[in-house]
């Protein structure tokens, strides 16, 4: 074996010597220095001996030019099967072997698997006939698909004849069949071939032309330089793996002379490039171009190897750093433990838990203290690496973190509480009065108990925000959580500790968060509780919100009773009808109706405008929002029951004002008192320049004065800030026509007026019927049928000769058609509308009514009295008819709500008839 261990500079100088142990007198006459390098480095052959030179990655070898000559006859005979009958040049018709992965280069082995039985039999037969040659051609990728290697091979073996020929590259390699074992065939490449035509289809046999390299000048400097660079790059590649060095040995053994073309083939064959790039090298017959292509592939191989080395180095450094840190930490722990500076983890945890419970040990219930002690003993017996250890540690962490017997000092000063509640909210008298009652009872008893209060009302009336104010008035810690859409009981009652990632319920989390056992807990959206596969949270809330049971509330995770009797629960809901009955029975309902216009004006002026002005950075002297503009904003843009939309509109106004002020230079920049004289002078000069520029560029319609510009927002320019009015007058008629009566309705957004319209469709004897439209619900449809029957009975009494209902088809409609409507309270309105049409008589002007009517004409009570009264005032109604049973509800309304209204209370429809159809004087 020959070893050349020169550096790359020695290679470029081409100074290599060749010596043989058997034939020392023989010298090789080289035609050029480069050929000396190739023939000396990569081996040569003569009739008596074979000189072989291998690249070696060890550049520190002492003998730089020693050569060892070995007789290669036995090795060559073992590798290349003798062909006594034919030479490779004689094979112009060969079997076509598809290569799915990479092309076969001359001088290289390639094992392939032949799945086609006919093709395999033909190969065996040709080898028996002393013609062991076939053509190996790379398979083209199937267009429009990216199959896996196994799929590609399977598809290839299914192709036959011309289909297979079309999938093969034209240029391939004449391959010698060295062995066949089962379906595995081992090939050695010899020379390039090109397919000319197909001879037979199964197995595919083709005619080929033997390709030769294009003529080239061996003494060309460019080719020499490229070859030297290929050799240098090969030398670097061979250092990376011993596998490549084995390739050199095999290639040199079977290919003979190592010249320029074979150097290019060798470089491309050992590279890890894709098959198309290798096929490009195989098809290239120009030696210089082939060397260039091979050099590119080798360079890419080196770059990939460098990236691989950098990745491996980075990972190795990271691992060694982490191992070093781990060892140092372990040594540090051991040193601290030997010096007594630190105990083990279990002792430290136990001390931490005991430090938590020792200050309040007398306040902790005995049964809880017993559980804590048992768990602490259990913790000492468990291994720190066991899963049970972590479960016990987390359990003790929760148990010891709860505020057992720790209560905040409550405020029993009624006047101070009243002041705090009035500071934060306008109106809400019922809620404030109930909280003051709660404080008064607590003061007389000397201690306070928990309560469950439910605030119900439309969105935006302040249900959630009043909870925080109540907590401040009572000097209690505040905690809020929403149960809207909650469908898992474990959120309320906690998980069992056996589950992975188990946690206590919301109430235990609340107590740990606030640190006291008597917080105010606001449970938001209790009317929107869900129900799923994980149970019914509404049923789980029964224990939590029951004053008789929550003194021993049992969480599944803690599994010890917790006293929640001191907690004040405040729930919020939009509608109480969707709250389950048993849960509703445990709560004290305080309805919060919508605000009337006067209340909205006060809220906007005293609360919303002030907060919005501060949030936008606008000073009071810079804005003048008139009362007329505020009233127009409420009437034409924000008619809903709450004030959330009103706040949005005020914020919109102030944002536009802020933009106006900034654009016109009215912003107030803070002055710095610590500036020196020079800075102050420069700033003054800058302000003078800016003033002059702004004065020159002001438009004529802007009113500038030396003082800060004041923006006026009145009713005339309100649309410039908030756009066109959203609402128009709810009142459709100044005087309702025949068959039209105004009713009063209640929705989740508050009260509204509702017109009932009837008209005659057709008339004829016996055609009496009723047709309903307006997207009415089932209850409202039944009310309409009842109204039709009662109206027919009343008309028979008042005017026996009028046969209108018997002979007329009547159409009853409730606008607007796109709004769903349901409920029984429109019964008296429907009767009045039908009678107005039948008697051809208009009802009294500015009249509105509401009430459910039975078949006998009795008027039953309805709900939402305050909301309906507010809606009537907003629409300019002067006279309202309510059921007699609702008189108590009306008397409880504030005087400003009842002011200017003529309200009549009735219990029979005949009274409504007299009021609705009386003759105006």
mmCIF file of N, CA and C in Angstrom, residues 94-212:
data_model
loop_
_atom_site.group_PDB
_atom_site.id
_atom_site.type_symbol
_atom_site.label_atom_id
_atom_site.label_comp_id
_atom_site.label_asym_id
_atom_site.label_seq_id
_atom_site.Cartn_x
_atom_site.Cartn_y
_atom_site.Cartn_z
ATOM 1 N N UNK A 94 -28.111 -4.395 -24.582
ATOM 2 C CA UNK A 94 -28.008 -4.789 -23.163
ATOM 3 C C UNK A 94 -29.376 -4.746 -22.514
ATOM 4 N N UNK A 95 -29.478 -5.498 -21.411
ATOM 5 C CA UNK A 95 -30.667 -5.395 -20.557
ATOM 6 C C UNK A 95 -30.632 -4.055 -19.814
ATOM 7 N N UNK A 96 -31.790 -3.406 -19.678
ATOM 8 C CA UNK A 96 -31.874 -2.097 -18.992
ATOM 9 C C UNK A 96 -32.274 -2.317 -17.541
ATOM 10 N N UNK A 97 -31.398 -1.946 -16.623
ATOM 11 C CA UNK A 97 -31.680 -2.050 -15.182
ATOM 12 C C UNK A 97 -32.029 -0.667 -14.633
ATOM 13 N N UNK A 98 -33.233 -0.475 -14.048
ATOM 14 C CA UNK A 98 -33.590 0.838 -13.485
ATOM 15 C C UNK A 98 -32.924 1.039 -12.117
ATOM 16 N N UNK A 99 -32.321 2.217 -11.927
ATOM 17 C CA UNK A 99 -31.702 2.583 -10.644
ATOM 18 C C UNK A 99 -32.559 3.676 -10.006
ATOM 19 N N UNK A 100 -33.226 3.408 -8.894
ATOM 20 C CA UNK A 100 -34.170 4.391 -8.345
ATOM 21 C C UNK A 100 -33.513 5.534 -7.563
ATOM 22 N N UNK A 101 -32.299 5.314 -7.031
ATOM 23 C CA UNK A 101 -31.763 6.274 -6.068
ATOM 24 C C UNK A 101 -30.620 7.125 -6.618
ATOM 25 N N UNK A 102 -29.569 6.501 -7.148
ATOM 26 C CA UNK A 102 -28.400 7.233 -7.623
ATOM 27 C C UNK A 102 -27.859 6.552 -8.877
ATOM 28 N N UNK A 103 -27.207 7.333 -9.763
ATOM 29 C CA UNK A 103 -26.584 6.708 -10.927
ATOM 30 C C UNK A 103 -25.326 5.935 -10.523
ATOM 31 N N UNK A 104 -24.948 4.977 -11.348
ATOM 32 C CA UNK A 104 -23.742 4.171 -11.109
ATOM 33 C C UNK A 104 -22.590 4.778 -11.915
ATOM 34 N N UNK A 105 -21.478 5.094 -11.211
ATOM 35 C CA UNK A 105 -20.308 5.654 -11.874
ATOM 36 C C UNK A 105 -19.312 4.525 -12.183
ATOM 37 N N UNK A 106 -18.536 4.686 -13.244
ATOM 38 C CA UNK A 106 -17.520 3.683 -13.570
ATOM 39 C C UNK A 106 -16.554 3.482 -12.412
ATOM 40 N N UNK A 107 -16.288 2.196 -12.118
ATOM 41 C CA UNK A 107 -15.343 1.864 -11.062
ATOM 42 C C UNK A 107 -15.947 1.694 -9.700
ATOM 43 N N UNK A 108 -17.274 1.824 -9.555
ATOM 44 C CA UNK A 108 -17.903 1.739 -8.250
ATOM 45 C C UNK A 108 -18.848 0.556 -8.196
ATOM 46 N N UNK A 109 -18.889 -0.066 -7.016
ATOM 47 C CA UNK A 109 -19.844 -1.130 -6.745
ATOM 48 C C UNK A 109 -21.222 -0.523 -6.512
ATOM 49 N N UNK A 110 -22.289 -1.270 -6.813
ATOM 50 C CA UNK A 110 -23.648 -0.878 -6.422
ATOM 51 C C UNK A 110 -24.511 -2.130 -6.328
ATOM 52 N N UNK A 111 -25.000 -2.467 -5.137
ATOM 53 C CA UNK A 111 -25.966 -3.569 -5.017
ATOM 54 C C UNK A 111 -27.372 -3.059 -5.305
ATOM 55 N N UNK A 112 -28.156 -3.776 -6.076
ATOM 56 C CA UNK A 112 -29.544 -3.416 -6.344
ATOM 57 C C UNK A 112 -30.405 -4.657 -6.146
ATOM 58 N N UNK A 113 -31.700 -4.436 -5.968
ATOM 59 C CA UNK A 113 -32.659 -5.525 -5.798
ATOM 60 C C UNK A 113 -33.562 -5.551 -7.023
ATOM 61 N N UNK A 114 -33.615 -6.690 -7.666
ATOM 62 C CA UNK A 114 -34.416 -6.862 -8.874
ATOM 63 C C UNK A 114 -35.670 -7.648 -8.489
ATOM 64 N N UNK A 115 -36.816 -6.958 -8.553
ATOM 65 C CA UNK A 115 -38.081 -7.584 -8.160
ATOM 66 C C UNK A 115 -38.790 -8.239 -9.338
ATOM 67 N N UNK A 116 -38.378 -7.894 -10.575
ATOM 68 C CA UNK A 116 -39.025 -8.461 -11.760
ATOM 69 C C UNK A 116 -38.440 -9.862 -12.018
ATOM 70 N N UNK A 117 -39.226 -10.935 -11.917
ATOM 71 C CA UNK A 117 -38.697 -12.299 -12.109
ATOM 72 C C UNK A 117 -38.088 -12.518 -13.498
ATOM 73 N N UNK A 118 -38.733 -11.959 -14.529
ATOM 74 C CA UNK A 118 -38.211 -12.157 -15.890
ATOM 75 C C UNK A 118 -36.857 -11.489 -16.060
ATOM 76 N N UNK A 119 -36.739 -10.250 -15.522
ATOM 77 C CA UNK A 119 -35.473 -9.536 -15.632
ATOM 78 C C UNK A 119 -34.377 -10.265 -14.853
ATOM 79 N N UNK A 120 -34.708 -10.773 -13.667
ATOM 80 C CA UNK A 120 -33.724 -11.492 -12.861
ATOM 81 C C UNK A 120 -33.276 -12.774 -13.586
ATOM 82 N N UNK A 121 -34.221 -13.469 -14.190
ATOM 83 C CA UNK A 121 -33.864 -14.695 -14.928
ATOM 84 C C UNK A 121 -32.974 -14.376 -16.125
ATOM 85 N N UNK A 122 -33.242 -13.250 -16.800
ATOM 86 C CA UNK A 122 -32.413 -12.856 -17.943
ATOM 87 C C UNK A 122 -31.001 -12.515 -17.501
ATOM 88 N N UNK A 123 -30.861 -11.887 -16.337
ATOM 89 C CA UNK A 123 -29.522 -11.557 -15.824
ATOM 90 C C UNK A 123 -28.745 -12.836 -15.494
ATOM 91 N N UNK A 124 -29.420 -13.785 -14.863
ATOM 92 C CA UNK A 124 -28.755 -15.065 -14.532
ATOM 93 C C UNK A 124 -28.331 -15.793 -15.806
ATOM 94 N N UNK A 125 -29.205 -15.754 -16.793
ATOM 95 C CA UNK A 125 -28.890 -16.437 -18.049
ATOM 96 C C UNK A 125 -27.704 -15.788 -18.755
ATOM 97 N N UNK A 126 -27.663 -14.437 -18.787
ATOM 98 C CA UNK A 126 -26.555 -13.747 -19.445
ATOM 99 C C UNK A 126 -25.238 -14.001 -18.729
ATOM 100 N N UNK A 127 -25.294 -14.153 -17.418
ATOM 101 C CA UNK A 127 -24.057 -14.434 -16.667
ATOM 102 C C UNK A 127 -23.560 -15.857 -16.962
ATOM 103 N N UNK A 128 -24.503 -16.777 -17.172
ATOM 104 C CA UNK A 128 -24.106 -18.138 -17.503
ATOM 105 C C UNK A 128 -23.472 -18.209 -18.894
ATOM 106 N N UNK A 129 -23.918 -17.324 -19.788
ATOM 107 C CA UNK A 129 -23.409 -17.321 -21.150
ATOM 108 C C UNK A 129 -22.122 -16.498 -21.277
ATOM 109 N N UNK A 130 -21.450 -16.256 -20.176
ATOM 110 C CA UNK A 130 -20.203 -15.499 -20.156
ATOM 111 C C UNK A 130 -20.391 -14.104 -20.761
ATOM 112 N N UNK A 131 -21.586 -13.537 -20.549
ATOM 113 C CA UNK A 131 -21.849 -12.162 -21.007
ATOM 114 C C UNK A 131 -22.440 -11.360 -19.847
ATOM 115 N N UNK A 132 -21.683 -11.214 -18.762
ATOM 116 C CA UNK A 132 -22.256 -10.635 -17.539
ATOM 117 C C UNK A 132 -22.286 -9.106 -17.563
ATOM 118 N N UNK A 133 -22.946 -8.524 -18.547
ATOM 119 C CA UNK A 133 -23.026 -7.069 -18.631
ATOM 120 C C UNK A 133 -24.483 -6.655 -18.829
ATOM 121 N N UNK A 134 -24.800 -5.495 -18.265
ATOM 122 C CA UNK A 134 -26.138 -4.915 -18.431
ATOM 123 C C UNK A 134 -25.993 -3.394 -18.380
ATOM 124 N N UNK A 135 -27.038 -2.696 -18.786
ATOM 125 C CA UNK A 135 -27.036 -1.225 -18.721
ATOM 126 C C UNK A 135 -27.785 -0.743 -17.495
ATOM 127 N N UNK A 136 -27.134 0.112 -16.683
ATOM 128 C CA UNK A 136 -27.764 0.665 -15.465
ATOM 129 C C UNK A 136 -28.120 2.116 -15.731
ATOM 130 N N UNK A 137 -29.429 2.427 -15.666
ATOM 131 C CA UNK A 137 -29.906 3.775 -15.996
ATOM 132 C C UNK A 137 -30.730 4.321 -14.832
ATOM 133 N N UNK A 138 -30.504 5.595 -14.496
ATOM 134 C CA UNK A 138 -31.228 6.246 -13.402
ATOM 135 C C UNK A 138 -32.665 6.531 -13.824
ATOM 136 N N UNK A 139 -33.598 6.340 -12.889
ATOM 137 C CA UNK A 139 -35.019 6.570 -13.152
ATOM 138 C C UNK A 139 -35.343 8.036 -12.908
ATOM 139 N N UNK A 140 -36.100 8.617 -13.831
ATOM 140 C CA UNK A 140 -36.567 9.995 -13.660
ATOM 141 C C UNK A 140 -37.660 10.057 -12.597
ATOM 142 N N UNK A 141 -37.752 11.212 -11.929
ATOM 143 C CA UNK A 141 -38.833 11.411 -10.961
ATOM 144 C C UNK A 141 -40.152 11.530 -11.692
ATOM 145 N N UNK A 142 -41.185 10.971 -11.069
ATOM 146 C CA UNK A 142 -42.511 11.052 -11.668
ATOM 147 C C UNK A 142 -43.011 12.482 -11.587
ATOM 148 N N UNK A 143 -43.438 13.100 -12.678
ATOM 149 C CA UNK A 143 -43.841 14.521 -12.648
ATOM 150 C C UNK A 143 -45.063 14.738 -11.760
ATOM 151 N N UNK A 144 -44.986 15.843 -10.973
ATOM 152 C CA UNK A 144 -46.124 16.244 -10.141
ATOM 153 C C UNK A 144 -46.317 15.447 -8.890
ATOM 154 N N UNK A 145 -45.330 14.655 -8.455
ATOM 155 C CA UNK A 145 -45.487 13.870 -7.226
ATOM 156 C C UNK A 145 -44.154 13.766 -6.526
ATOM 157 N N UNK A 146 -44.233 13.549 -5.216
ATOM 158 C CA UNK A 146 -43.033 13.371 -4.402
ATOM 159 C C UNK A 146 -43.169 12.076 -3.611
ATOM 160 N N UNK A 147 -43.049 10.921 -4.266
ATOM 161 C CA UNK A 147 -43.235 9.646 -3.553
ATOM 162 C C UNK A 147 -42.045 9.340 -2.669
ATOM 163 N N UNK A 148 -42.298 8.494 -1.698
ATOM 164 C CA UNK A 148 -41.217 8.013 -0.864
ATOM 165 C C UNK A 148 -40.386 7.009 -1.655
ATOM 166 N N UNK A 149 -39.229 6.649 -1.097
ATOM 167 C CA UNK A 149 -38.337 5.736 -1.821
ATOM 168 C C UNK A 149 -39.000 4.391 -2.076
ATOM 169 N N UNK A 150 -39.734 3.881 -1.076
ATOM 170 C CA UNK A 150 -40.389 2.580 -1.266
ATOM 171 C C UNK A 150 -41.484 2.668 -2.326
ATOM 172 N N UNK A 151 -42.239 3.770 -2.325
ATOM 173 C CA UNK A 151 -43.276 3.949 -3.333
ATOM 174 C C UNK A 151 -42.670 4.071 -4.720
ATOM 175 N N UNK A 152 -41.537 4.798 -4.813
ATOM 176 C CA UNK A 152 -40.889 4.967 -6.117
ATOM 177 C C UNK A 152 -40.442 3.625 -6.684
ATOM 178 N N UNK A 153 -39.808 2.774 -5.848
ATOM 179 C CA UNK A 153 -39.358 1.467 -6.313
ATOM 180 C C UNK A 153 -40.537 0.608 -6.745
ATOM 181 N N UNK A 154 -41.602 0.654 -5.978
ATOM 182 C CA UNK A 154 -42.775 -0.153 -6.311
ATOM 183 C C UNK A 154 -43.369 0.268 -7.656
ATOM 184 N N UNK A 155 -43.422 1.588 -7.886
ATOM 185 C CA UNK A 155 -43.972 2.084 -9.144
ATOM 186 C C UNK A 155 -43.078 1.686 -10.320
ATOM 187 N N UNK A 156 -41.758 1.697 -10.117
ATOM 188 C CA UNK A 156 -40.825 1.357 -11.195
ATOM 189 C C UNK A 156 -40.998 -0.091 -11.613
ATOM 190 N N UNK A 157 -41.123 -1.001 -10.640
ATOM 191 C CA UNK A 157 -41.225 -2.420 -10.958
ATOM 192 C C UNK A 157 -42.543 -2.752 -11.657
ATOM 193 N N UNK A 158 -43.534 -1.873 -11.509
ATOM 194 C CA UNK A 158 -44.799 -2.118 -12.189
ATOM 195 C C UNK A 158 -44.758 -1.680 -13.651
ATOM 196 N N UNK A 159 -43.769 -0.831 -14.018
ATOM 197 C CA UNK A 159 -43.685 -0.345 -15.391
ATOM 198 C C UNK A 159 -43.052 -1.397 -16.298
ATOM 199 N N UNK A 160 -43.512 -1.443 -17.550
ATOM 200 C CA UNK A 160 -42.970 -2.382 -18.525
ATOM 201 C C UNK A 160 -42.758 -1.669 -19.864
ATOM 202 N N UNK A 161 -41.838 -2.182 -20.652
ATOM 203 C CA UNK A 161 -41.674 -1.759 -22.030
ATOM 204 C C UNK A 161 -41.444 -0.281 -22.203
ATOM 205 N N UNK A 162 -42.260 0.329 -23.062
ATOM 206 C CA UNK A 162 -42.052 1.712 -23.429
ATOM 207 C C UNK A 162 -42.292 2.644 -22.243
ATOM 208 N N UNK A 163 -43.221 2.294 -21.350
ATOM 209 C CA UNK A 163 -43.447 3.134 -20.165
ATOM 210 C C UNK A 163 -42.192 3.210 -19.310
ATOM 211 N N UNK A 164 -41.523 2.078 -19.146
ATOM 212 C CA UNK A 164 -40.285 2.078 -18.363
ATOM 213 C C UNK A 164 -39.190 2.836 -19.105
ATOM 214 N N UNK A 165 -39.134 2.673 -20.428
ATOM 215 C CA UNK A 165 -38.107 3.358 -21.211
ATOM 216 C C UNK A 165 -38.248 4.877 -21.094
ATOM 217 N N UNK A 166 -39.490 5.358 -21.091
ATOM 218 C CA UNK A 166 -39.714 6.799 -20.985
ATOM 219 C C UNK A 166 -39.308 7.349 -19.618
ATOM 220 N N UNK A 167 -39.277 6.493 -18.606
ATOM 221 C CA UNK A 167 -38.915 6.939 -17.261
ATOM 222 C C UNK A 167 -37.414 6.855 -17.002
ATOM 223 N N UNK A 168 -36.633 6.328 -17.937
ATOM 224 C CA UNK A 168 -35.188 6.180 -17.736
ATOM 225 C C UNK A 168 -34.436 7.333 -18.387
ATOM 226 N N UNK A 169 -33.373 7.782 -17.736
ATOM 227 C CA UNK A 169 -32.466 8.739 -18.357
ATOM 228 C C UNK A 169 -31.740 8.052 -19.522
ATOM 229 N N UNK A 170 -31.440 8.831 -20.561
ATOM 230 C CA UNK A 170 -30.817 8.251 -21.745
ATOM 231 C C UNK A 170 -29.396 7.767 -21.467
ATOM 232 N N UNK A 171 -28.667 8.517 -20.648
ATOM 233 C CA UNK A 171 -27.265 8.186 -20.380
ATOM 234 C C UNK A 171 -27.186 7.355 -19.108
ATOM 235 N N UNK A 172 -26.499 6.227 -19.205
ATOM 236 C CA UNK A 172 -26.297 5.363 -18.052
ATOM 237 C C UNK A 172 -24.898 4.785 -18.065
ATOM 238 N N UNK A 173 -24.766 3.616 -17.438
ATOM 239 C CA UNK A 173 -23.451 3.002 -17.276
ATOM 240 C C UNK A 173 -23.524 1.529 -17.674
ATOM 241 N N UNK A 174 -22.498 1.085 -18.403
ATOM 242 C CA UNK A 174 -22.351 -0.349 -18.667
ATOM 243 C C UNK A 174 -21.829 -1.004 -17.394
ATOM 244 N N UNK A 175 -22.629 -1.901 -16.819
ATOM 245 C CA UNK A 175 -22.307 -2.476 -15.520
ATOM 246 C C UNK A 175 -22.026 -3.964 -15.651
ATOM 247 N N UNK A 176 -20.961 -4.411 -14.986
ATOM 248 C CA UNK A 176 -20.616 -5.828 -14.956
ATOM 249 C C UNK A 176 -21.305 -6.477 -13.761
ATOM 250 N N UNK A 177 -21.937 -7.606 -13.989
ATOM 251 C CA UNK A 177 -22.648 -8.335 -12.926
ATOM 252 C C UNK A 177 -21.623 -9.227 -12.229
ATOM 253 N N UNK A 178 -21.304 -8.893 -10.977
ATOM 254 C CA UNK A 178 -20.293 -9.661 -10.249
ATOM 255 C C UNK A 178 -20.887 -10.806 -9.459
ATOM 256 N N UNK A 179 -22.104 -10.632 -8.966
ATOM 257 C CA UNK A 179 -22.720 -11.719 -8.196
ATOM 258 C C UNK A 179 -24.221 -11.534 -8.184
ATOM 259 N N UNK A 180 -24.919 -12.683 -8.052
ATOM 260 C CA UNK A 180 -26.377 -12.666 -7.924
ATOM 261 C C UNK A 180 -26.734 -13.617 -6.790
ATOM 262 N N UNK A 181 -27.338 -13.055 -5.737
ATOM 263 C CA UNK A 181 -27.764 -13.840 -4.582
ATOM 264 C C UNK A 181 -29.228 -13.539 -4.323
ATOM 265 N N UNK A 182 -30.077 -14.477 -4.676
ATOM 266 C CA UNK A 182 -31.511 -14.230 -4.538
ATOM 267 C C UNK A 182 -31.929 -13.147 -5.522
ATOM 268 N N UNK A 183 -32.567 -12.076 -4.997
ATOM 269 C CA UNK A 183 -32.946 -10.962 -5.858
ATOM 270 C C UNK A 183 -31.959 -9.804 -5.754
ATOM 271 N N UNK A 184 -30.808 -10.022 -5.065
ATOM 272 C CA UNK A 184 -29.800 -8.979 -4.955
ATOM 273 C C UNK A 184 -28.730 -9.192 -6.033
ATOM 274 N N UNK A 185 -28.470 -8.143 -6.811
ATOM 275 C CA UNK A 185 -27.477 -8.177 -7.885
ATOM 276 C C UNK A 185 -26.437 -7.112 -7.585
ATOM 277 N N UNK A 186 -25.162 -7.485 -7.593
ATOM 278 C CA UNK A 186 -24.072 -6.550 -7.339
ATOM 279 C C UNK A 186 -23.445 -6.178 -8.672
ATOM 280 N N UNK A 187 -23.348 -4.859 -8.929
ATOM 281 C CA UNK A 187 -22.848 -4.340 -10.192
ATOM 282 C C UNK A 187 -21.562 -3.556 -9.977
ATOM 283 N N UNK A 188 -20.707 -3.526 -11.014
ATOM 284 C CA UNK A 188 -19.550 -2.645 -11.056
ATOM 285 C C UNK A 188 -19.623 -1.873 -12.369
ATOM 286 N N UNK A 189 -19.575 -0.534 -12.274
ATOM 287 C CA UNK A 189 -19.667 0.290 -13.455
ATOM 288 C C UNK A 189 -18.390 0.257 -14.280
ATOM 289 N N UNK A 190 -18.560 0.330 -15.624
ATOM 290 C CA UNK A 190 -17.402 0.304 -16.525
ATOM 291 C C UNK A 190 -17.309 1.561 -17.369
ATOM 292 N N UNK A 191 -18.332 1.869 -18.136
ATOM 293 C CA UNK A 191 -18.234 3.018 -19.043
ATOM 294 C C UNK A 191 -19.626 3.579 -19.284
ATOM 295 N N UNK A 192 -19.681 4.745 -19.897
ATOM 296 C CA UNK A 192 -20.935 5.432 -20.147
ATOM 297 C C UNK A 192 -21.625 4.867 -21.388
ATOM 298 N N UNK A 193 -22.991 4.841 -21.305
ATOM 299 C CA UNK A 193 -23.810 4.374 -22.420
ATOM 300 C C UNK A 193 -24.894 5.403 -22.707
ATOM 301 N N UNK A 194 -25.401 5.356 -23.954
ATOM 302 C CA UNK A 194 -26.575 6.164 -24.292
ATOM 303 C C UNK A 194 -27.564 5.265 -25.026
ATOM 304 N N UNK A 195 -28.811 5.272 -24.600
ATOM 305 C CA UNK A 195 -29.863 4.464 -25.221
ATOM 306 C C UNK A 195 -30.203 5.048 -26.590
ATOM 307 N N UNK A 196 -30.254 4.176 -27.581
ATOM 308 C CA UNK A 196 -30.636 4.625 -28.932
ATOM 309 C C UNK A 196 -32.031 4.152 -29.312
ATOM 310 N N UNK A 197 -32.370 2.899 -28.975
ATOM 311 C CA UNK A 197 -33.700 2.408 -29.291
ATOM 312 C C UNK A 197 -34.005 1.168 -28.455
ATOM 313 N N UNK A 198 -35.288 0.818 -28.395
ATOM 314 C CA UNK A 198 -35.741 -0.332 -27.622
ATOM 315 C C UNK A 198 -35.756 -1.553 -28.528
ATOM 316 N N UNK A 199 -35.239 -2.668 -27.988
ATOM 317 C CA UNK A 199 -35.205 -3.920 -28.739
ATOM 318 C C UNK A 199 -36.366 -4.820 -28.344
ATOM 319 N N UNK A 200 -36.543 -5.047 -27.048
ATOM 320 C CA UNK A 200 -37.658 -5.873 -26.558
ATOM 321 C C UNK A 200 -38.203 -5.250 -25.287
ATOM 322 N N UNK A 201 -39.475 -5.595 -24.992
ATOM 323 C CA UNK A 201 -40.171 -4.909 -23.892
ATOM 324 C C UNK A 201 -40.048 -5.636 -22.567
ATOM 325 N N UNK A 202 -40.177 -6.950 -22.528
ATOM 326 C CA UNK A 202 -40.212 -7.642 -21.240
ATOM 327 C C UNK A 202 -39.305 -8.880 -21.292
ATOM 328 N N UNK A 203 -38.115 -8.840 -20.686
ATOM 329 C CA UNK A 203 -37.562 -7.671 -19.983
ATOM 330 C C UNK A 203 -37.056 -6.623 -20.961
ATOM 331 N N UNK A 204 -36.983 -5.364 -20.479
ATOM 332 C CA UNK A 204 -36.605 -4.264 -21.356
ATOM 333 C C UNK A 204 -35.152 -4.432 -21.812
ATOM 334 N N UNK A 205 -34.965 -4.520 -23.150
ATOM 335 C CA UNK A 205 -33.633 -4.617 -23.754
ATOM 336 C C UNK A 205 -33.493 -3.473 -24.738
ATOM 337 N N UNK A 206 -32.351 -2.784 -24.694
ATOM 338 C CA UNK A 206 -32.162 -1.585 -25.504
ATOM 339 C C UNK A 206 -30.842 -1.670 -26.258
ATOM 340 N N UNK A 207 -30.806 -0.967 -27.407
ATOM 341 C CA UNK A 207 -29.548 -0.756 -28.112
ATOM 342 C C UNK A 207 -28.880 0.480 -27.543
ATOM 343 N N UNK A 208 -27.545 0.426 -27.439
ATOM 344 C CA UNK A 208 -26.820 1.523 -26.808
ATOM 345 C C UNK A 208 -25.622 1.893 -27.657
ATOM 346 N N UNK A 209 -25.158 3.115 -27.455
ATOM 347 C CA UNK A 209 -23.882 3.583 -27.983
ATOM 348 C C UNK A 209 -22.922 3.752 -26.830
ATOM 349 N N UNK A 210 -21.671 3.324 -26.977
ATOM 350 C CA UNK A 210 -20.657 3.531 -25.948
ATOM 351 C C UNK A 210 -20.085 4.933 -26.099
ATOM 352 N N UNK A 211 -20.173 5.706 -25.024
ATOM 353 C CA UNK A 211 -19.763 7.103 -25.072
ATOM 354 C C UNK A 211 -18.312 7.239 -24.647
ATOM 355 N N UNK A 212 -17.621 8.144 -25.323
ATOM 356 C CA UNK A 212 -16.242 8.454 -24.959
ATOM 357 C C UNK A 212 -16.147 9.921 -24.587
#
